[in-house]
Amino acid sequence: MEEGYNGLPFKMSTIPNFIGGEWRTSAAERLPILNPASGEVLAEVPLSSRDEVVAAIQAASAAFPGWRRMPVTDRIQFLFRLKARMEDQFEELARTITLECGKTLAESRGELRRAVENVEVACGAPILTQGYVSEDIAAGIDELMIRQPLGVCAIIAPFNFPGMIPFWFLPYAIAAGNTVVVKPSERVPMTMAKILTILEEIGLPKGVVNGVNGGRAAVDTLLDHPDVQAISFVGSSQVARHVYARAAAAGKRVQCQGGAKNPIVIAPDADVETTTAVVADSAFGCAGQRCLAASMAVLVGGARASFRESLREAAASRVTGSGLDAVQMGPVISAASKQRVEGLIGRAEADGARVTVDGRAPVITNFERGFFVRPTILEQLPWESDVARTEIFGPVLSLHEAETLDAALEIINRGEYGNMACLFTSSGDLARRFRSEADVGNVGINTGVAAPMAFFPFSGARGSFFGDLHGQGRDAFEFFTKEKVIVERWPRAVSRMF
Ligand code: NAD
């Protein structure tokens, strides 16, 4: 597809759907896609109709029989080509992520690197989709377990990692022999559109991966349609619960990753300089719009005095601006998000918190119409305030205190979410207790964004995850295959031919 408007792969200003290997312009209502740094319209995205989504499901269904019969060694050749093309277009893809999502170019490169790593890991499908065999489970009887693909799988993605999150699922699903319908967030559909152009260029058979744009109605069509066998969802917990319940009621296999409110615990023996830098990066990196962002720092015992000041300084000095410039932090995704984050800061203040670093209503020269909130620190936020429990999803860190590690663990384990918790310490004993007792899916010890590599599951617990098997690595292959067990006995041949 030709290069066009705004450096995007489309001459047209509306992102088309990719169905059965064809680019189709939707007739549906459209939303503008805004550059969060400038507020400018980049293009438009359709809210595809039910019929358009069904057409994508039908294309995926039609492609399934041929694709699942292609030997796995041949299927993964497409992944090798995909990796090569993603490397070739790495900078262009990173720039697209920054344009539509707002994060810095370094952050866009980081998420894209993880996307590529998932493609690499999925190339292990010939081994990772193997079953197993036991000979002679009884006299003359053998038993086998083989893994088979499910059929059409749907991927529903959030706005905050348009380049990475679909790759927690997509390469594994197709390597295992499934076909896919992917629905990116309607706020950031351009990155996926570019990836779909790559899949077209590498000659992936038509219909193996289809892309539809849209919002709630498109999602509900995927959840209800009988030909969709599995749903992989990442987004807010509220929507994750809806997706999990509706898809499960329709008999589908479902994995839903939800929201977060991640506590970071700082012990008195943590190194101040390194810990401050890592915690600030976790809280304010990607403008706090990471499901693994630190949102509460719990200062234990003597850590209080030293860390309050250093975290305030780190927040106040963070360079904020357009992600395409040399900055440390970009805007939040939308005007509504800015308003929401600033509203929550106001609510915290009304509930008794002190806003010791206030990032509301900043003026960013040359980007006055952008959706910026600067790093913010809340102190003395009462536990009774709902802001202490709400996922803010912006660059806001609240500071809390606990007398002991046990008290900090209690704060972690009573929270609704269980995506990540981190501990900063130089004590192996504290670290060992923490990693065992924190009831969360991802634990960081002296790291602030405990993002699992592609060959580990991207975990999550309690209100942050609904399902059994996670995305990435072995879990993904298990999710995208069903196990069939065969018990086999062959009668003794009447006359032996050999
Ligand atoms: P979101 O829940 O608003 O949207 C996610 C997807 O669901 C989008 O594709 C959207 O079109 C669709 N959707 C939105 N409302 C819907 C509805 N009512 N019914 C059906 N579908 C609907 O999430 P978001 O704002 O795009 O992303 C931010 C959220 O995602 C945060 O809560 C963040 O913590 C979470 N997240 C979690 C992880 C994780 O691994 N646990 C990773 C990234 C983001």
XYZ file of C-alpha atoms and ligand atoms in Angstrom:
542
model
C 0.000 0.000 0.000
C 1.272 3.446 -0.921
C 2.633 5.970 1.533
C 0.271 8.897 1.918
C -1.361 11.297 4.286
C 0.810 12.299 7.262
C 3.397 9.614 6.536
C 0.751 6.942 7.082
C 0.341 4.015 4.744
C -2.981 5.276 3.463
C -3.771 7.874 0.846
C -7.297 7.966 2.162
C -7.933 9.639 5.455
C -10.150 6.837 6.775
C -8.523 3.672 8.061
C -10.008 0.768 6.091
C -10.781 -2.707 7.406
C -8.653 -5.629 6.193
C -10.945 -8.531 5.402
C -10.029 -11.679 3.495
C -6.852 -10.019 2.212
C -8.694 -6.950 0.857
C -8.762 -3.391 2.133
C -12.397 -2.380 2.482
C -13.621 1.095 3.256
C -16.342 0.992 5.869
C -19.581 2.842 5.352
C -20.070 3.223 9.103
C -19.960 6.328 11.280
C -16.390 7.607 11.870
C -14.414 9.017 14.738
C -11.385 11.298 14.394
C -7.991 9.880 15.377
C -6.191 12.665 17.211
C -2.506 13.288 17.754
C -2.555 13.654 21.565
C 0.426 16.028 21.524
C -1.083 18.547 19.119
C -4.806 17.795 19.145
C -4.659 17.572 15.319
C -6.750 15.084 13.385
C -4.485 12.409 11.886
C -7.173 10.399 10.091
C -10.565 8.887 10.789
C -11.589 5.468 12.029
C -14.898 3.748 11.285
C -17.088 2.180 13.953
C -17.688 -0.877 11.799
C -21.152 -2.344 11.585
C -22.156 -5.827 12.673
C -22.187 -6.987 9.023
C -18.633 -5.761 8.487
C -17.394 -7.616 11.556
C -19.269 -10.742 10.485
C -17.587 -10.500 7.070
C -14.189 -10.564 8.829
C -15.235 -13.591 10.901
C -16.410 -15.355 7.747
C -13.118 -14.613 5.990
C -11.224 -16.051 8.954
C -13.495 -19.134 8.994
C -12.950 -19.693 5.282
C -9.167 -19.473 5.678
C -9.022 -21.845 8.643
C -9.164 -25.305 6.974
C -6.258 -24.565 4.619
C -4.165 -22.768 7.218
C -4.496 -25.419 9.904
C -3.420 -28.108 7.413
C -0.314 -26.190 6.396
C 2.626 -27.826 8.208
C 3.699 -25.818 11.222
C 7.208 -25.546 9.788
C 5.716 -23.746 6.782
C 3.432 -21.567 8.895
C 6.314 -20.180 10.913
C 8.118 -19.076 7.732
C 5.584 -16.238 7.621
C 6.619 -15.249 11.133
C 10.287 -15.100 10.123
C 9.268 -12.801 7.256
C 7.081 -10.740 9.569
C 9.984 -10.235 11.959
C 12.293 -9.181 9.118
C 9.777 -6.634 7.792
C 9.074 -5.281 11.273
C 12.814 -4.754 11.739
C 13.008 -2.980 8.339
C 10.107 -0.718 9.230
C 10.969 -0.384 12.900
C 11.429 3.391 12.965
C 8.350 4.024 10.848
C 6.218 1.842 13.113
C 7.631 3.510 16.231
C 6.844 6.929 14.789
C 3.260 5.846 14.065
C 2.837 4.685 17.672
C 4.116 8.020 18.953
C 1.906 9.986 16.562
C -1.334 8.328 17.545
C -0.609 7.314 21.142
C 1.575 10.185 22.339
C 4.353 8.282 24.106
C 8.000 9.138 23.491
C 9.851 7.582 20.572
C 12.068 5.654 23.004
C 8.942 4.190 24.617
C 7.474 3.322 21.215
C 10.700 1.570 20.233
C 10.598 -0.342 23.518
C 7.094 -1.679 22.974
C 7.848 -2.584 19.388
C 10.927 -4.520 20.480
C 8.702 -6.606 22.756
C 6.286 -7.154 19.843
C 9.138 -8.502 17.709
C 10.298 -10.717 20.584
C 6.852 -12.291 20.683
C 7.129 -13.098 16.983
C 10.506 -14.721 17.669
C 9.143 -16.830 20.533
C 6.139 -17.917 18.462
C 8.610 -19.322 15.898
C 9.120 -22.090 18.477
C 5.676 -23.477 17.551
C 7.037 -26.761 16.122
C 8.180 -27.713 19.616
C 5.742 -25.704 21.698
C 2.641 -27.203 20.076
C 3.806 -30.801 20.478
C 1.744 -33.280 22.421
C 2.989 -36.442 24.147
C 2.638 -40.223 23.938
C 2.718 -43.112 26.410
C 3.279 -46.520 24.925
C 1.644 -49.595 26.528
C -0.644 -47.910 29.054
C -2.225 -51.394 29.096
C -1.287 -54.477 27.131
C -1.103 -53.426 23.480
C -2.666 -50.008 24.115
C -1.018 -46.615 23.564
C -2.258 -43.180 24.624
C -1.520 -39.882 22.861
C -2.264 -36.230 23.474
C -2.178 -33.979 20.428
C -2.721 -30.223 20.283
C -5.046 -28.851 17.642
C -5.919 -25.269 16.729
C -9.245 -23.829 17.877
C -10.452 -22.047 14.735
C -11.213 -18.310 14.562
C -9.721 -16.329 17.461
C -10.477 -12.675 18.188
C -8.058 -10.175 19.716
C -9.415 -6.970 21.283
C -6.769 -4.433 22.248
C -6.526 -1.271 24.388
C -5.050 2.086 23.372
C -1.890 2.186 25.448
C 0.371 -0.279 23.577
C -0.901 -0.379 19.992
C 2.270 -2.058 18.733
C 2.873 -4.598 21.490
C -0.333 -5.894 23.039
C -1.834 -7.574 19.941
C 1.479 -9.460 19.697
C 0.939 -11.140 23.086
C -1.559 -13.242 21.125
C -1.426 -12.862 17.335
C 1.837 -14.665 16.448
C 1.018 -17.591 18.761
C -2.541 -17.908 17.461
C -1.484 -18.156 13.827
C 1.626 -20.269 14.474
C -0.651 -22.780 16.206
C -2.871 -22.930 13.097
C -5.709 -20.581 14.037
C -7.043 -17.671 12.037
C -7.572 -14.276 13.597
C -9.783 -11.209 13.672
C -8.023 -8.354 15.435
C -9.789 -5.215 16.644
C -7.412 -2.455 17.713
C -8.503 0.373 19.971
C -10.502 2.920 17.990
C -8.231 5.592 19.474
C -5.015 4.121 17.958
C -5.888 2.034 14.877
C -3.055 3.207 12.595
C -0.282 1.028 14.007
C -2.308 -2.150 13.466
C -3.210 -0.944 9.963
C 0.532 -0.712 9.213
C 1.130 -4.178 10.635
C -1.670 -5.550 8.477
C 0.006 -4.011 5.408
C 3.143 -5.932 6.392
C 1.170 -9.180 6.685
C -0.202 -8.479 3.215
C 3.288 -7.787 1.820
C 4.762 -11.009 3.196
C 2.067 -13.004 1.413
C 0.238 -14.377 4.430
C -2.670 -16.345 2.929
C -5.797 -14.245 2.631
C -8.111 -14.351 5.630
C -5.560 -15.751 8.105
C -5.400 -12.360 9.838
C -8.221 -9.848 9.422
C -8.495 -6.390 10.963
C -11.742 -4.625 11.839
C -12.037 -1.190 13.363
C -14.688 -0.168 15.797
C -15.816 0.039 19.394
C -18.344 -1.657 21.615
C -20.658 -2.916 18.863
C -17.767 -4.542 17.001
C -16.573 -6.188 20.228
C -20.034 -7.499 21.066
C -20.362 -9.011 17.592
C -17.094 -10.886 18.148
C -18.253 -12.036 21.604
C -21.575 -13.362 20.347
C -20.711 -14.906 16.990
C -20.765 -18.711 17.100
C -17.821 -19.061 14.687
C -15.432 -17.241 17.043
C -13.861 -19.846 19.308
C -11.640 -17.744 21.555
C -11.352 -14.180 22.818
C -8.169 -12.470 23.979
C -8.950 -9.112 25.548
C -6.815 -6.429 27.195
C -8.335 -3.229 28.588
C -10.031 -1.805 31.658
C -11.405 -4.171 34.310
C -14.928 -2.943 33.792
C -14.897 -3.939 30.125
C -12.831 -7.074 30.879
C -15.598 -8.309 33.201
C -18.224 -7.683 30.520
C -16.144 -9.437 27.846
C -15.348 -12.385 30.103
C -18.956 -12.964 31.136
C -20.482 -12.511 27.690
C -17.924 -14.598 25.803
C -17.972 -17.371 28.416
C -21.785 -17.418 28.284
C -21.442 -17.966 24.537
C -19.202 -20.987 25.249
C -15.914 -19.455 24.176
C -12.442 -19.797 25.607
C -11.594 -16.383 27.112
C -8.588 -14.568 28.575
C -9.138 -11.000 29.783
C -6.443 -8.750 31.187
C -7.873 -5.802 33.077
C -6.843 -2.632 34.883
C -4.402 -1.986 37.702
C -3.444 0.133 40.688
C 0.140 -0.910 41.296
C 1.832 -0.399 44.665
C 5.602 0.045 44.948
C 7.021 -0.631 48.393
C 10.246 1.106 49.396
C 12.132 -0.349 52.349
C 14.486 1.843 54.419
C 17.530 -0.027 53.038
C 16.723 0.786 49.368
C 19.268 2.845 47.476
C 17.778 6.349 47.181
C 19.199 7.432 43.837
C 18.511 4.285 41.818
C 15.157 3.618 43.442
C 13.950 7.173 42.825
C 14.925 7.013 39.144
C 13.260 3.623 38.645
C 10.077 4.519 40.541
C 9.730 7.839 38.700
C 10.129 6.064 35.389
C 7.484 3.535 36.395
C 5.010 6.191 37.593
C 5.525 8.755 34.827
C 6.810 6.726 31.864
C 4.191 6.524 29.088
C 2.487 9.363 31.036
C 1.397 6.803 33.629
C -0.669 4.975 30.992
C 0.895 1.577 31.551
C -0.923 -1.277 33.219
C 2.393 -1.783 35.034
C 2.744 1.853 36.108
C 3.518 2.507 39.767
C 0.578 4.448 41.130
C 1.198 4.281 44.880
C 4.562 4.330 46.659
C 4.407 2.823 50.145
C 7.335 4.099 52.197
C 8.251 1.690 54.961
C 9.783 2.821 58.264
C 12.771 5.120 57.816
C 12.302 5.348 54.009
C 9.783 8.165 54.546
C 12.047 11.121 55.007
C 14.586 10.426 52.249
C 12.167 9.354 49.526
C 9.485 12.035 49.822
C 11.843 14.766 48.738
C 13.632 12.781 46.033
C 10.367 11.622 44.432
C 9.011 15.186 44.432
C 12.157 16.372 42.691
C 12.010 13.579 40.120
C 8.383 14.437 39.341
C 8.928 18.174 39.094
C 11.974 17.864 36.832
C 10.558 15.427 34.279
C 10.711 16.965 30.803
C 7.262 16.809 29.249
C 6.317 17.527 25.644
C 5.643 15.988 22.241
C 6.884 12.396 22.080
C 8.627 13.152 18.767
C 10.919 15.637 20.565
C 13.682 14.930 23.082
C 11.402 14.630 26.124
C 10.920 12.168 28.968
C 7.132 12.133 28.930
C 4.363 12.728 26.400
C 0.678 13.613 26.731
C -2.207 11.433 27.902
C -4.372 9.949 25.182
C -7.300 12.361 24.943
C -8.932 15.540 26.201
C -11.403 13.357 28.121
C -8.534 11.494 29.755
C -6.793 14.747 30.731
C -10.024 16.026 32.206
C -10.557 12.775 34.082
C -7.007 12.677 35.519
C -7.141 16.327 36.554
C -10.587 15.727 38.064
C -9.240 12.858 40.168
C -6.363 15.037 41.423
C -8.976 17.648 42.427
C -11.058 15.007 44.150
C -8.037 13.723 46.087
C -7.350 17.294 47.209
C -10.968 17.749 48.279
C -10.694 14.491 50.247
C -7.712 15.857 52.201
C -4.633 15.028 50.086
C -1.819 17.553 49.598
C -0.838 18.006 45.951
C 2.871 18.582 46.557
C 3.772 18.481 42.863
C 0.846 19.673 40.760
C 0.815 18.749 37.074
C -2.615 20.111 36.231
C -3.185 22.493 33.317
C 0.434 22.789 32.162
C 1.420 25.007 29.271
C 3.625 23.162 26.775
C 5.060 25.684 24.331
C 3.998 25.003 20.711
C 1.619 22.264 21.912
C -1.023 24.322 23.646
C -3.830 22.151 22.246
C -2.234 18.880 23.388
C -3.581 16.665 26.172
C -0.837 17.179 28.724
C -0.786 16.565 32.456
C 2.621 16.931 34.096
C 3.831 14.494 36.787
C 1.881 14.899 39.992
C 2.560 13.783 43.574
C -0.236 13.307 46.095
C 0.619 13.048 49.792
C -1.555 12.296 52.805
C -4.257 10.864 50.579
C -6.704 9.253 53.035
C -7.395 5.553 52.458
C -11.104 6.375 52.643
C -10.848 8.504 49.476
C -11.906 6.497 46.396
C -8.945 8.039 44.574
C -6.775 5.722 46.726
C -8.509 2.777 45.054
C -9.222 4.146 41.565
C -6.974 3.434 38.582
C -5.978 6.963 37.556
C -4.101 5.957 34.369
C -2.164 9.201 34.242
C 1.151 10.507 35.628
C 0.050 10.628 39.270
C 1.879 8.953 42.160
C 0.485 8.943 45.692
C 2.855 8.506 48.639
C 1.771 6.411 51.599
C 3.396 5.065 54.734
C 3.578 1.699 56.474
C 5.423 0.718 59.638
C 6.470 -2.741 58.452
C 6.679 -4.922 55.362
C 3.679 -6.892 56.636
C 1.634 -3.704 56.799
C 2.700 -2.876 53.231
C 1.744 -6.379 52.082
C -1.649 -5.902 53.652
C -2.159 -2.730 51.607
C -1.246 -4.650 48.450
C -3.414 -7.649 49.177
C -6.538 -5.750 50.188
C -6.597 -3.767 46.913
C -9.073 -4.738 44.224
C -6.429 -5.168 41.536
C -3.528 -7.614 41.376
C -1.507 -6.716 38.318
C 1.891 -5.844 39.783
C 3.640 -4.986 43.040
C 7.315 -4.097 43.486
C 9.711 -3.960 46.402
C 12.884 -1.891 46.643
C 15.325 -3.223 49.214
C 18.827 -4.587 49.656
C 17.581 -7.428 51.871
C 17.200 -10.871 50.306
C 15.035 -11.930 53.215
C 12.487 -9.139 52.662
C 12.546 -9.743 48.915
C 11.909 -13.454 49.311
C 8.959 -12.879 51.650
C 7.546 -10.203 49.379
C 7.627 -12.240 46.193
C 5.915 -15.114 47.953
C 3.209 -13.155 49.793
C 2.225 -10.337 47.422
C -1.016 -11.573 45.832
C -0.393 -10.149 42.371
C 0.434 -11.576 38.963
C 3.716 -9.762 38.305
C 6.280 -8.968 40.995
C 9.269 -6.643 40.694
C 12.221 -6.733 43.068
C 14.267 -3.548 42.603
C 12.541 -3.111 39.229
C 9.624 -0.761 38.653
C 7.963 -2.176 35.541
C 8.007 -5.951 35.950
C 7.022 -6.618 32.332
C 7.491 -10.309 31.531
C 9.665 -11.206 28.560
C 7.860 -12.820 25.624
C 8.828 -16.304 26.827
C 7.067 -15.794 30.175
C 3.314 -15.339 30.655
C 2.110 -11.761 31.077
C 0.369 -12.475 34.329
C -2.200 -10.650 36.442
C -4.442 -11.659 39.334
C -7.709 -10.832 41.097
C -9.412 -7.758 39.540
C -6.654 -7.473 36.934
C -7.183 -10.809 35.189
C -10.125 -13.009 34.285
C -9.333 -16.427 32.905
C -6.739 -19.163 33.348
C -4.087 -18.977 30.660
C -2.258 -15.718 29.952
C -0.774 -14.162 26.835
C 2.820 -14.804 25.645
C 5.032 -17.884 25.656
C 3.855 -21.355 26.637
C 0.597 -20.054 28.094
C -0.322 -18.551 24.732
C 0.287 -21.846 22.920
C -1.866 -23.650 25.483
C -4.600 -21.070 25.120
C -4.603 -21.284 21.333
C -4.721 -25.089 21.141
C -7.124 -27.709 22.421
C -5.822 -30.987 23.732
C -7.151 -34.160 22.204
C -6.408 -37.492 23.902
C -6.409 -40.690 21.880
C -6.391 -44.187 23.400
C -5.373 -46.604 20.676
C -5.391 -50.372 20.356
C -4.708 -52.243 17.166
C -5.925 -55.853 16.866
C -3.222 -58.358 16.187
C -3.054 -58.968 12.462
C -4.600 -62.327 11.496
C -1.845 -63.162 9.101
C 1.407 -61.347 9.539
C 2.446 -59.641 6.330
C 5.900 -58.789 7.680
P -10.957 0.007 27.402
O -11.450 -1.052 28.311
O -11.701 1.288 27.344
O -10.932 -0.541 25.882
C -10.310 -1.759 25.542
C -10.981 -2.324 24.296
O -12.345 -2.612 24.586
C -10.991 -1.377 23.102
O -10.700 -2.125 21.946
C -12.400 -0.810 23.087
O -12.856 -0.532 21.793
C -13.221 -1.924 23.694
N -14.345 -1.439 24.500
C -14.418 -0.276 25.207
N -15.588 -0.199 25.868
C -16.264 -1.332 25.580
C -17.547 -1.850 25.974
N -18.332 -1.168 26.789
N -17.912 -3.058 25.485
C -17.108 -3.759 24.667
N -15.895 -3.313 24.264
C -15.478 -2.124 24.707
O -9.427 0.233 27.759
P -8.435 1.365 27.237
O -8.831 2.678 27.832
O -8.272 1.273 25.757
O -7.052 0.872 27.884
C -6.650 1.209 29.171
C -6.985 0.115 30.155
O -6.372 -1.112 29.772
C -6.439 0.394 31.557
O -7.413 0.022 32.511
C -5.213 -0.477 31.648
O -4.831 -0.840 32.961
C -5.657 -1.664 30.870
N -4.525 -2.449 30.399
C -4.273 -3.642 31.019
C -3.187 -4.398 30.632
C -2.871 -5.698 31.315
O -2.001 -6.403 30.855
N -3.539 -6.056 32.390
C -2.360 -3.943 29.601
C -2.659 -2.729 28.986
C -3.747 -1.989 29.394
